[in-house]
mmCIF file of C-alpha atoms in Angstrom:
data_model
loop_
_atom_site.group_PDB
_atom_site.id
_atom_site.type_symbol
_atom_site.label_atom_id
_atom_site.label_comp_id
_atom_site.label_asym_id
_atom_site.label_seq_id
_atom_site.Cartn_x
_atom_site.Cartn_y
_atom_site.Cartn_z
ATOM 1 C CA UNK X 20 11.719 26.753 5.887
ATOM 2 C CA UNK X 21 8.573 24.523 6.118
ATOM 3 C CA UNK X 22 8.864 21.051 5.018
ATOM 4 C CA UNK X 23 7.571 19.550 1.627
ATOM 5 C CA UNK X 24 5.421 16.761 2.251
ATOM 6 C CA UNK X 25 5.482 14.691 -1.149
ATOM 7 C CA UNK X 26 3.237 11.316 -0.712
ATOM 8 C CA UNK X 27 4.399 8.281 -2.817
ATOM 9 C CA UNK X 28 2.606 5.399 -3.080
ATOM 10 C CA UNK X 29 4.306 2.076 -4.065
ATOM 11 C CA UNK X 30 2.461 -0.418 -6.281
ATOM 12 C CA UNK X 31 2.805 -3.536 -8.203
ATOM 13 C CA UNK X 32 1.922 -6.801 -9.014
ATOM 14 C CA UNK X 33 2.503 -9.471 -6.320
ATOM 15 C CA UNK X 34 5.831 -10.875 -6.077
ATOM 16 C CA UNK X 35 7.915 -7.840 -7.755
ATOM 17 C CA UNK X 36 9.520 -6.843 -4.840
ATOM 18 C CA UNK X 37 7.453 -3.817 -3.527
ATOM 19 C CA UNK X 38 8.317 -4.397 -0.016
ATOM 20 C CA UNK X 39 12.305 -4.886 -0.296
ATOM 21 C CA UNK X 40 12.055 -1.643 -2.720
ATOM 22 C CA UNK X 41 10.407 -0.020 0.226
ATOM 23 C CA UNK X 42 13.345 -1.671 2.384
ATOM 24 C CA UNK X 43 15.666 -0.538 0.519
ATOM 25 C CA UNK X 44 14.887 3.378 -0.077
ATOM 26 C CA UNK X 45 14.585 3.398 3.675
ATOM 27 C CA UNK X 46 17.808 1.556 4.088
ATOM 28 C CA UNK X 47 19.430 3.748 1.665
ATOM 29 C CA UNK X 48 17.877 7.129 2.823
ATOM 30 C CA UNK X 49 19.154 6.431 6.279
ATOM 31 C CA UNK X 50 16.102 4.957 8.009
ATOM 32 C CA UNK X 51 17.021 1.536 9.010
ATOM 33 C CA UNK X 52 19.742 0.309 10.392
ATOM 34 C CA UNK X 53 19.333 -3.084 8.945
ATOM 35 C CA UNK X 54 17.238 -4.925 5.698
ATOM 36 C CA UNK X 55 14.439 -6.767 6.968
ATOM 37 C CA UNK X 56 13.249 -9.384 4.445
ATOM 38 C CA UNK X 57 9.783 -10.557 3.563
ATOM 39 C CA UNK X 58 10.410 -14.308 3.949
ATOM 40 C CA UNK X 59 12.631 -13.525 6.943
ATOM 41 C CA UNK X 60 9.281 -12.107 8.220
ATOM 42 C CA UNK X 61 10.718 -8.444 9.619
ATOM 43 C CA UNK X 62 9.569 -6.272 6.726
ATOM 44 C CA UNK X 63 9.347 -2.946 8.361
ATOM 45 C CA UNK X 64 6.069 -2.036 7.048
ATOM 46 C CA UNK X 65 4.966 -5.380 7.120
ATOM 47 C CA UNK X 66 3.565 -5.147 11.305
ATOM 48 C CA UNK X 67 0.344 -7.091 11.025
ATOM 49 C CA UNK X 68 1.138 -10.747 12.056
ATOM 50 C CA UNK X 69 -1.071 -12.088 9.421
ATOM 51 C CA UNK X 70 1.260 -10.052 6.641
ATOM 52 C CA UNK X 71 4.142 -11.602 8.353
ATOM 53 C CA UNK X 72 3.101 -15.224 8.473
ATOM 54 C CA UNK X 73 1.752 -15.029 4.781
ATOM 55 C CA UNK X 74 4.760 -13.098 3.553
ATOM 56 C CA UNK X 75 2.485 -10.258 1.782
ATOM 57 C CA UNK X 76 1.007 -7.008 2.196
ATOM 58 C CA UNK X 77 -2.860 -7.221 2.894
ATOM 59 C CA UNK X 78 -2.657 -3.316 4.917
ATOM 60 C CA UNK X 79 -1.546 0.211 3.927
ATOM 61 C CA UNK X 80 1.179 1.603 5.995
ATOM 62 C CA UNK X 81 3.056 4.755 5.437
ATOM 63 C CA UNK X 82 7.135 5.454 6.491
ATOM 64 C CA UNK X 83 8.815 8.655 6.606
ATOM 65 C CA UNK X 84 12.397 9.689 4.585
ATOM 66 C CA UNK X 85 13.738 13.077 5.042
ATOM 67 C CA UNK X 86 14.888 13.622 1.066
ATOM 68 C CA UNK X 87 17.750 17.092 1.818
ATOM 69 C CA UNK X 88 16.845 20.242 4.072
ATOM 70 C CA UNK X 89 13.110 20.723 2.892
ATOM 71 C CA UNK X 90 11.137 17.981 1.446
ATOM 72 C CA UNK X 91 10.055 14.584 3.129
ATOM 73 C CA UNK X 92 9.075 11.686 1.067
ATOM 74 C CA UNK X 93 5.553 9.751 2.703
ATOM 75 C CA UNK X 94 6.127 6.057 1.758
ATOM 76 C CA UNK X 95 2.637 4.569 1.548
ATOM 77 C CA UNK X 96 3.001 1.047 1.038
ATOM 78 C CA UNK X 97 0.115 -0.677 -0.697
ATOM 79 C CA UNK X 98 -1.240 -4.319 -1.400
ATOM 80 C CA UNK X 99 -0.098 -5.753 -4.470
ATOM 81 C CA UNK X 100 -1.813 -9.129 -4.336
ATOM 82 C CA UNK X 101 -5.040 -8.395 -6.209
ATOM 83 C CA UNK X 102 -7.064 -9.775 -3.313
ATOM 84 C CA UNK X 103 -7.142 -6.336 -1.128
ATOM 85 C CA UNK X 104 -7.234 -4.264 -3.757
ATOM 86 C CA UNK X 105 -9.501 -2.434 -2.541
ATOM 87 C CA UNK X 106 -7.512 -1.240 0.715
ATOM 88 C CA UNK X 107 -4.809 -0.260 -2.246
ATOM 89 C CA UNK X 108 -7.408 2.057 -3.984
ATOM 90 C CA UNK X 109 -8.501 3.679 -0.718
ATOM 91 C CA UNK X 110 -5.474 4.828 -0.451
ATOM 92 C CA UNK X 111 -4.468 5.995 -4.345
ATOM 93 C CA UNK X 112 -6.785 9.136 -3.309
ATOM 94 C CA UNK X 113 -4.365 10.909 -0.820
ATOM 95 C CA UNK X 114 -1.216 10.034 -3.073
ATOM 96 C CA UNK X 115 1.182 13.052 -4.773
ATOM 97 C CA UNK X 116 2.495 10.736 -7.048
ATOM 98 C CA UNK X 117 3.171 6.696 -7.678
ATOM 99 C CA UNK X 118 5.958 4.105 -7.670
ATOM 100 C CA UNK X 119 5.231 1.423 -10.051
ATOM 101 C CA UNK X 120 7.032 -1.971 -9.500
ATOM 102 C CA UNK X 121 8.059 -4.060 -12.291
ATOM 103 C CA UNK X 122 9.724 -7.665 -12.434
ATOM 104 C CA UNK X 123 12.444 -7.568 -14.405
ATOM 105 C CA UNK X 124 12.117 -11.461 -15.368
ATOM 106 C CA UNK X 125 7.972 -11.330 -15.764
ATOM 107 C CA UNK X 126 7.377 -7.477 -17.014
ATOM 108 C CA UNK X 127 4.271 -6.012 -17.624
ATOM 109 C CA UNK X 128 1.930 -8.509 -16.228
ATOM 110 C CA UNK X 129 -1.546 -8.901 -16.060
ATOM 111 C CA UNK X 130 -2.242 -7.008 -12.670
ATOM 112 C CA UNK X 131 0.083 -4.296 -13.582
ATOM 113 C CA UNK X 132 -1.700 -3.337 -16.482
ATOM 114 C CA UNK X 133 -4.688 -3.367 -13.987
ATOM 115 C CA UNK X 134 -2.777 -1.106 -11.122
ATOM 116 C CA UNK X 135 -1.958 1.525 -14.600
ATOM 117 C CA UNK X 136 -5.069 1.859 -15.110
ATOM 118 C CA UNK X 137 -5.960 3.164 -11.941
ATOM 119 C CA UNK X 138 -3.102 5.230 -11.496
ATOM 120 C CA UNK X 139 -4.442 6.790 -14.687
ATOM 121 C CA UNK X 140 -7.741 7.424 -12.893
ATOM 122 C CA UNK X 141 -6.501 9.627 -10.657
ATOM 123 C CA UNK X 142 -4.553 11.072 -13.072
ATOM 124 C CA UNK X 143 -1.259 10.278 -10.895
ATOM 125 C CA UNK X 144 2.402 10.769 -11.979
ATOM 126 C CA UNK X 145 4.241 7.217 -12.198
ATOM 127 C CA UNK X 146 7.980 6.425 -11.133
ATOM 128 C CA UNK X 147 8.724 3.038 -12.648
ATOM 129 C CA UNK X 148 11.453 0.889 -10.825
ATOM 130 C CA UNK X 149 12.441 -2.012 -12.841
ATOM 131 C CA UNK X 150 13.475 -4.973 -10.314
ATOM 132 C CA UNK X 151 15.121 -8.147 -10.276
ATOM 133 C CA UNK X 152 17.346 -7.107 -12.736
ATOM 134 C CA UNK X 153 20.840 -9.599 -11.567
ATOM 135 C CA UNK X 154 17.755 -12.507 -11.787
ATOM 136 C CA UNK X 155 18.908 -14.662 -14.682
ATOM 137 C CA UNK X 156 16.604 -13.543 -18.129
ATOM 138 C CA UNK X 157 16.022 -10.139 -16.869
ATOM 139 C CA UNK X 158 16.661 -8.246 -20.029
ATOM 140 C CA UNK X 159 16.804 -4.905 -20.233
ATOM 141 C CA UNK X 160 15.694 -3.558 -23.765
ATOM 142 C CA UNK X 161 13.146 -6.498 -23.514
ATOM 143 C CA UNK X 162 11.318 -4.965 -20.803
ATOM 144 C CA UNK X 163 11.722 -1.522 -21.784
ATOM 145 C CA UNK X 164 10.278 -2.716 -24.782
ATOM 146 C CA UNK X 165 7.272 -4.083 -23.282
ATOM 147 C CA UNK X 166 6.880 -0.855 -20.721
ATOM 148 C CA UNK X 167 6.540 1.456 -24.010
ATOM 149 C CA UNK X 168 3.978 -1.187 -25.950
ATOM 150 C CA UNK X 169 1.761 -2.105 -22.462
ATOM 151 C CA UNK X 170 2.212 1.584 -20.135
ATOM 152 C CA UNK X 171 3.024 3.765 -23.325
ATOM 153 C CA UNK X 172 5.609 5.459 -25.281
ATOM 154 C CA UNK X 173 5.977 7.839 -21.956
ATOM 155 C CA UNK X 174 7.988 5.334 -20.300
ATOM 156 C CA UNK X 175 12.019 6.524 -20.568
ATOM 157 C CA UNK X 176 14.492 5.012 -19.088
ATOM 158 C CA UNK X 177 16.138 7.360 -16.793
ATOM 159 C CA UNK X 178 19.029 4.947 -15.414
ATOM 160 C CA UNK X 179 21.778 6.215 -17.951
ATOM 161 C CA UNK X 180 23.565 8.703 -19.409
ATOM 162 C CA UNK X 181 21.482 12.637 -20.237
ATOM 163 C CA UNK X 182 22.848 12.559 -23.526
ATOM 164 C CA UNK X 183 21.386 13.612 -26.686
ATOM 165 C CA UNK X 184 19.266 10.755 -27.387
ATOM 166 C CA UNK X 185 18.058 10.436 -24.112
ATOM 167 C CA UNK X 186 16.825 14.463 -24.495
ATOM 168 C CA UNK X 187 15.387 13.466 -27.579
ATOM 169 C CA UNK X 188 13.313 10.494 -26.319
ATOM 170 C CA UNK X 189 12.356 12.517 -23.140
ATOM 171 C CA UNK X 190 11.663 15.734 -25.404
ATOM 172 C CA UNK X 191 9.387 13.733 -27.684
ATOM 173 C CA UNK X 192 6.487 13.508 -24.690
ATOM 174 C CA UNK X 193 5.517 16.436 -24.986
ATOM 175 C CA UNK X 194 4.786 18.579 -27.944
ATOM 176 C CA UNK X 195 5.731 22.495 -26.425
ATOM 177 C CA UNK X 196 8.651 20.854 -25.227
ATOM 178 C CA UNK X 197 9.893 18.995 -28.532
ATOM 179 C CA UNK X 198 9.184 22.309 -30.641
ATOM 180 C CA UNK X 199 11.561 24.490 -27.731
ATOM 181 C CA UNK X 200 14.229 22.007 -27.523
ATOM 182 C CA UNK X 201 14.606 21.698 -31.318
ATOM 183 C CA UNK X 202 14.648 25.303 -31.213
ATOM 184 C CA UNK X 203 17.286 25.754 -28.825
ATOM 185 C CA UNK X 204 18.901 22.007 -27.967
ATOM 186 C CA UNK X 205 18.136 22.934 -24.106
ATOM 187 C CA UNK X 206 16.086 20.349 -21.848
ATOM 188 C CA UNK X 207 16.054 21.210 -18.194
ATOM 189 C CA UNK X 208 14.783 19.662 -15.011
ATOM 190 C CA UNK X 209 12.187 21.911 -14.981
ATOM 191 C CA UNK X 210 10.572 20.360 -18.028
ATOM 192 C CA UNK X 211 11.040 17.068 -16.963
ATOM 193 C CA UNK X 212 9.027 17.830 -13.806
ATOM 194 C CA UNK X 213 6.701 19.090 -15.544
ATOM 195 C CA UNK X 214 6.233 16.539 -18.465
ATOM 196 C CA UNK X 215 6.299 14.357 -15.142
ATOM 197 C CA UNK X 216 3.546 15.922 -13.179
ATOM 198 C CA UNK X 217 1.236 16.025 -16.397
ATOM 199 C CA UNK X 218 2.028 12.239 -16.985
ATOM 200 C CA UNK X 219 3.304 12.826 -20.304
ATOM 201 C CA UNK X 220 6.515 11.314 -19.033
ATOM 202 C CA UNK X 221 7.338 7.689 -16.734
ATOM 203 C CA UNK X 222 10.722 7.844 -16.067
ATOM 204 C CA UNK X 223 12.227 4.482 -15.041
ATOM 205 C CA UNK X 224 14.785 2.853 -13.541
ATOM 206 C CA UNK X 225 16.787 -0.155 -13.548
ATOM 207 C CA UNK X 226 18.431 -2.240 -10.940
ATOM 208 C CA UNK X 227 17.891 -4.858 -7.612
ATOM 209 C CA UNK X 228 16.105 -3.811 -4.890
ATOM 210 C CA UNK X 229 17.443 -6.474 -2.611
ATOM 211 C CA UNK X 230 21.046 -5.754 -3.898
ATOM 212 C CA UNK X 231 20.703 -2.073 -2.927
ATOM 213 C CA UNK X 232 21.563 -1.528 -6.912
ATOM 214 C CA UNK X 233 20.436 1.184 -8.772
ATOM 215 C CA UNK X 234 17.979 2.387 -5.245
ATOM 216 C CA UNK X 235 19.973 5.544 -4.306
ATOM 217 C CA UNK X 236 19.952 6.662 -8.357
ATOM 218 C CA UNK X 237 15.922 5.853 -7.802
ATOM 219 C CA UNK X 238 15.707 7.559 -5.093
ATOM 220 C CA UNK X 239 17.573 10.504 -6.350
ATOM 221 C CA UNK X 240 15.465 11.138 -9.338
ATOM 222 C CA UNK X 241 12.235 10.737 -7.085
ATOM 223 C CA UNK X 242 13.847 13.724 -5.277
ATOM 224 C CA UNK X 243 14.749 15.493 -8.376
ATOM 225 C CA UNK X 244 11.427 14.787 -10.674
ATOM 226 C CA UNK X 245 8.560 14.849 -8.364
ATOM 227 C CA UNK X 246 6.075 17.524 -8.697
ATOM 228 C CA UNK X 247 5.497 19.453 -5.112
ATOM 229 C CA UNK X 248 2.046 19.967 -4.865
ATOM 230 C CA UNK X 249 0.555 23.295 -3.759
ATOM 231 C CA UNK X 250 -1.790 23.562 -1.208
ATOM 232 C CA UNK X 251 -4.889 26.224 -0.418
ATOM 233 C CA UNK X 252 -4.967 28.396 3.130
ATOM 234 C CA UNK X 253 -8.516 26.934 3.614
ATOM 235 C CA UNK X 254 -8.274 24.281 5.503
ATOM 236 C CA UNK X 255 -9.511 20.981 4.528
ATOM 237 C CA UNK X 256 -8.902 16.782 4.492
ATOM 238 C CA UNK X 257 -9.332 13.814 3.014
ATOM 239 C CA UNK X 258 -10.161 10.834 4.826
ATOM 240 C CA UNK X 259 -9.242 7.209 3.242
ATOM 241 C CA UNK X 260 -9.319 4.765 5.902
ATOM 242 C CA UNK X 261 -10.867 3.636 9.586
ATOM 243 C CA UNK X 262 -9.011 1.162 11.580
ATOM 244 C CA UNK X 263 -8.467 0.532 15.323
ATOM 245 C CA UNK X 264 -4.862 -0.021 17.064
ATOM 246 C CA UNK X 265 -3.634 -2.453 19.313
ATOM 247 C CA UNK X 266 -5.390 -1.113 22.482
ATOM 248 C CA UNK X 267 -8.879 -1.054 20.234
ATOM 249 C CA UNK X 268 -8.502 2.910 20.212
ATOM 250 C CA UNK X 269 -10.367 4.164 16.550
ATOM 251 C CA UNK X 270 -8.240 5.572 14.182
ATOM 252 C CA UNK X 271 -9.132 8.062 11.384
ATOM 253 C CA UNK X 272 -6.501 8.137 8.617
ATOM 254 C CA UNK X 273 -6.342 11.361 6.787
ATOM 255 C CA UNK X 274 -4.269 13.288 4.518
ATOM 256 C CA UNK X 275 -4.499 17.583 5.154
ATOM 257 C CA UNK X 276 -5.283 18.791 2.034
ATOM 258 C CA UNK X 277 -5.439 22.689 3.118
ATOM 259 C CA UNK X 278 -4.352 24.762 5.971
ATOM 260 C CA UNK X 279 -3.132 22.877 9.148
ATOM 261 C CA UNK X 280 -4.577 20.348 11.249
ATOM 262 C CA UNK X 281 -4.593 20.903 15.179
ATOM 263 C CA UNK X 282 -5.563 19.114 18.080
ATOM 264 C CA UNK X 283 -8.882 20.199 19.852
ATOM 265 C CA UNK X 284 -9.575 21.514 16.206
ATOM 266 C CA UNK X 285 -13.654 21.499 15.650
ATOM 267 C CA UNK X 286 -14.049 19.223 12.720
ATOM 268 C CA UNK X 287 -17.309 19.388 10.135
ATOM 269 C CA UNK X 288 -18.154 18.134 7.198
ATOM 270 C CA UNK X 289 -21.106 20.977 7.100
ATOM 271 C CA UNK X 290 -21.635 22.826 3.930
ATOM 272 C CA UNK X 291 -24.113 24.379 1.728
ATOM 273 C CA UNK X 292 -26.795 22.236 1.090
ATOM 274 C CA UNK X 293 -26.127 19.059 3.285
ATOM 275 C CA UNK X 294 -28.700 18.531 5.946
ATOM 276 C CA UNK X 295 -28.901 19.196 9.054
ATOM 277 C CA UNK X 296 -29.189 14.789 9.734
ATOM 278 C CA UNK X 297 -26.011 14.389 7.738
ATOM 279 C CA UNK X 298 -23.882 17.187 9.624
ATOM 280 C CA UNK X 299 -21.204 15.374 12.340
ATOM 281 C CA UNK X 300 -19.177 17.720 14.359
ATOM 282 C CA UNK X 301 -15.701 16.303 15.991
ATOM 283 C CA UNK X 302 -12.834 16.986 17.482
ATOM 284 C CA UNK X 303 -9.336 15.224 17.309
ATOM 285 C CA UNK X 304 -7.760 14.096 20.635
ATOM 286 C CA UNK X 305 -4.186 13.214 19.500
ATOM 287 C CA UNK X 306 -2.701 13.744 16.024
ATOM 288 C CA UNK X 307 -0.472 10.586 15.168
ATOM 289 C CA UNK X 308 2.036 10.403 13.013
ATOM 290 C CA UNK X 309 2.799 7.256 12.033
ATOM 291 C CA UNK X 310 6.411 5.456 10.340
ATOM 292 C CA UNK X 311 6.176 1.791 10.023
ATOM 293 C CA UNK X 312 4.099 0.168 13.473
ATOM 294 C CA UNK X 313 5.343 3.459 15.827
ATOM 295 C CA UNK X 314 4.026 6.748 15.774
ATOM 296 C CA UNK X 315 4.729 10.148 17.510
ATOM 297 C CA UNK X 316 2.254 12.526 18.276
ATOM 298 C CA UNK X 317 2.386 16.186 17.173
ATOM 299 C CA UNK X 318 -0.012 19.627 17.952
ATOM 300 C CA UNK X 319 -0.590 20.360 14.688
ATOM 301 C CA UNK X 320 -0.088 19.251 11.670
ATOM 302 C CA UNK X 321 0.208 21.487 8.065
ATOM 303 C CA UNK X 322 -1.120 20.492 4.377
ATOM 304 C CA UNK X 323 0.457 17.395 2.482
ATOM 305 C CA UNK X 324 0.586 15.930 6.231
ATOM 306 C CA UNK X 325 -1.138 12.300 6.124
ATOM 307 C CA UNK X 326 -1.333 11.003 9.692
ATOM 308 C CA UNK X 327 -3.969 9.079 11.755
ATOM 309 C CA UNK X 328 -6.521 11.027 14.649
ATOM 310 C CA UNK X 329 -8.254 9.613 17.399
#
């Protein structure tokens, strides 16, 4: 059975815990054998010394966690200080769907409304997580409150009990929906995803990312909720970022957006009407895959794969 690829990109405004969220669903799914901490300085997608003296994220990184038999979540961590938002936004264009971190003692702040935006822009499904909830004033309805007035009336929080009410709220989202469940009094998965994957529904979640509460139930409904995308036979990528390694060797990050990626593969962006001064032609050496600062390499590589080539 070929493997899922589902890439989810983690956002938020500075300080709301993005990176000991990512900790912690790695921790949790099995990754890591210990928490690193961001003022401890051993984030495990933090591996640029400057992130590590400074304490934030400045570059994109992805880790890998194996969610059951078939699917494999691609963590693509992101800058949330609004400095390098730019090297966040290069990378919102290879993304599945989005994790969107809130504070539960700040909410919706001014950079968040910013980041939803965006995430609107390329029409992205959102996961909200909200954080910092055993912080003293972290108050639950509050924030929810402010999620539904800021983000929209979309936003549902997902963190208790499927009863009726909850069906009702969720139901509500979408119109089709509403008019078959008052029909019938049946809301299934299946119409979650979907409400999901047309953004007509944020689930959320409550709970403390450096606590490990309320990450596995996150985790679980990421699993549960997030649309798999289909991919074409033709084969095809998309390129979002250039960088170099330690050794100075040049790096092309790309996501395979069709058919499967091999090594010695002849590479072209050549197509009807592009000139002939604007073709390149290419081949990729080594296929990396890369989880946190190592990588392995592979022969080939199928759609929903994002790895690096030199």
């Amino acid at each position: 059975m070929a493997t899922k690829h589902i890439c989810v990109g983690v956002t938020a405004h500075v300080d709301a815990g993005k990176t000991t969220l990512n900790e912690a669903l790695l921790y949790t799914g099995g990754q890591l054998r210990r928490l690193g901490r961001v003022d401890h300085g051993d984030a495990y997608l933090d591996t640029d010394q400057l992130e590590r003296e400074r304490g934030i994220t400045i570059f994109s990184k992805q880790a890998l966690l194996p969610l059951g038999e078939d699917k494999e979540l691609v963590l693509m961590d992101t800058p949330g200080h609004a400095d390098f938002s730019a090297e966040m936004e290069r990378t919102l264009q290879v993304l599945d769907c989005a994790v969107l971190v809130i504070s539960g003692t700040d909410g919706v702040q001014g950079h968040t409304r910013t980041l939803w935006r965006l995430l609107e822009r390329y029409h992205l499904p959102v996961f909200l997580f909200v954080n910092k909830m055993d912080l003293a004033g972290a108050d639950r309805a509050a924030v929810l409150a402010g999620l539904k007035q800021h983000l929209g009336s979309g936003c549902v929080d997902f963190s208790g009990e499927r009863d009726e009410s909850f069906r009702e709220e969720a139901a509500v989202c979408d119109e089709s929906v509403l008019e078959r469940y008052l029909e019938t009094g049946v809301l299934t998965d299946g119409d979650l995803r979907r409400m999901v994957g047309k953004r007509k529904l944020f689930p959320c979640w409550f709970g403390s990312a450096l606590k490990l509460e309320g990450v596995s139930e996150f985790l679980e409904g990421v699993e549960q909720y997030a649309p798999v995308p289909a991919y074409p036979e033709t084969f095809g990528t998309r390129i979002y970022k250039i960088a170099r390694d330690g050794q100075g060797t040049r790096l092309t990050y790309l996501k395979v957006t069709g058919g499967t990626l091999r090594v010695k593969s002849l590479l072209t962006n050549r197509r009807p009407g592009l000139g002939e001064d604007q073709v390149w032609e290419e081949k990729a050496d080594q296929i990396r895959i890369y989880s946190g600062a190592k990588f392995r390499t592979v022969e080939e590589a199928p759609a929903g794969t994002v790895c690096a080539v030199t």
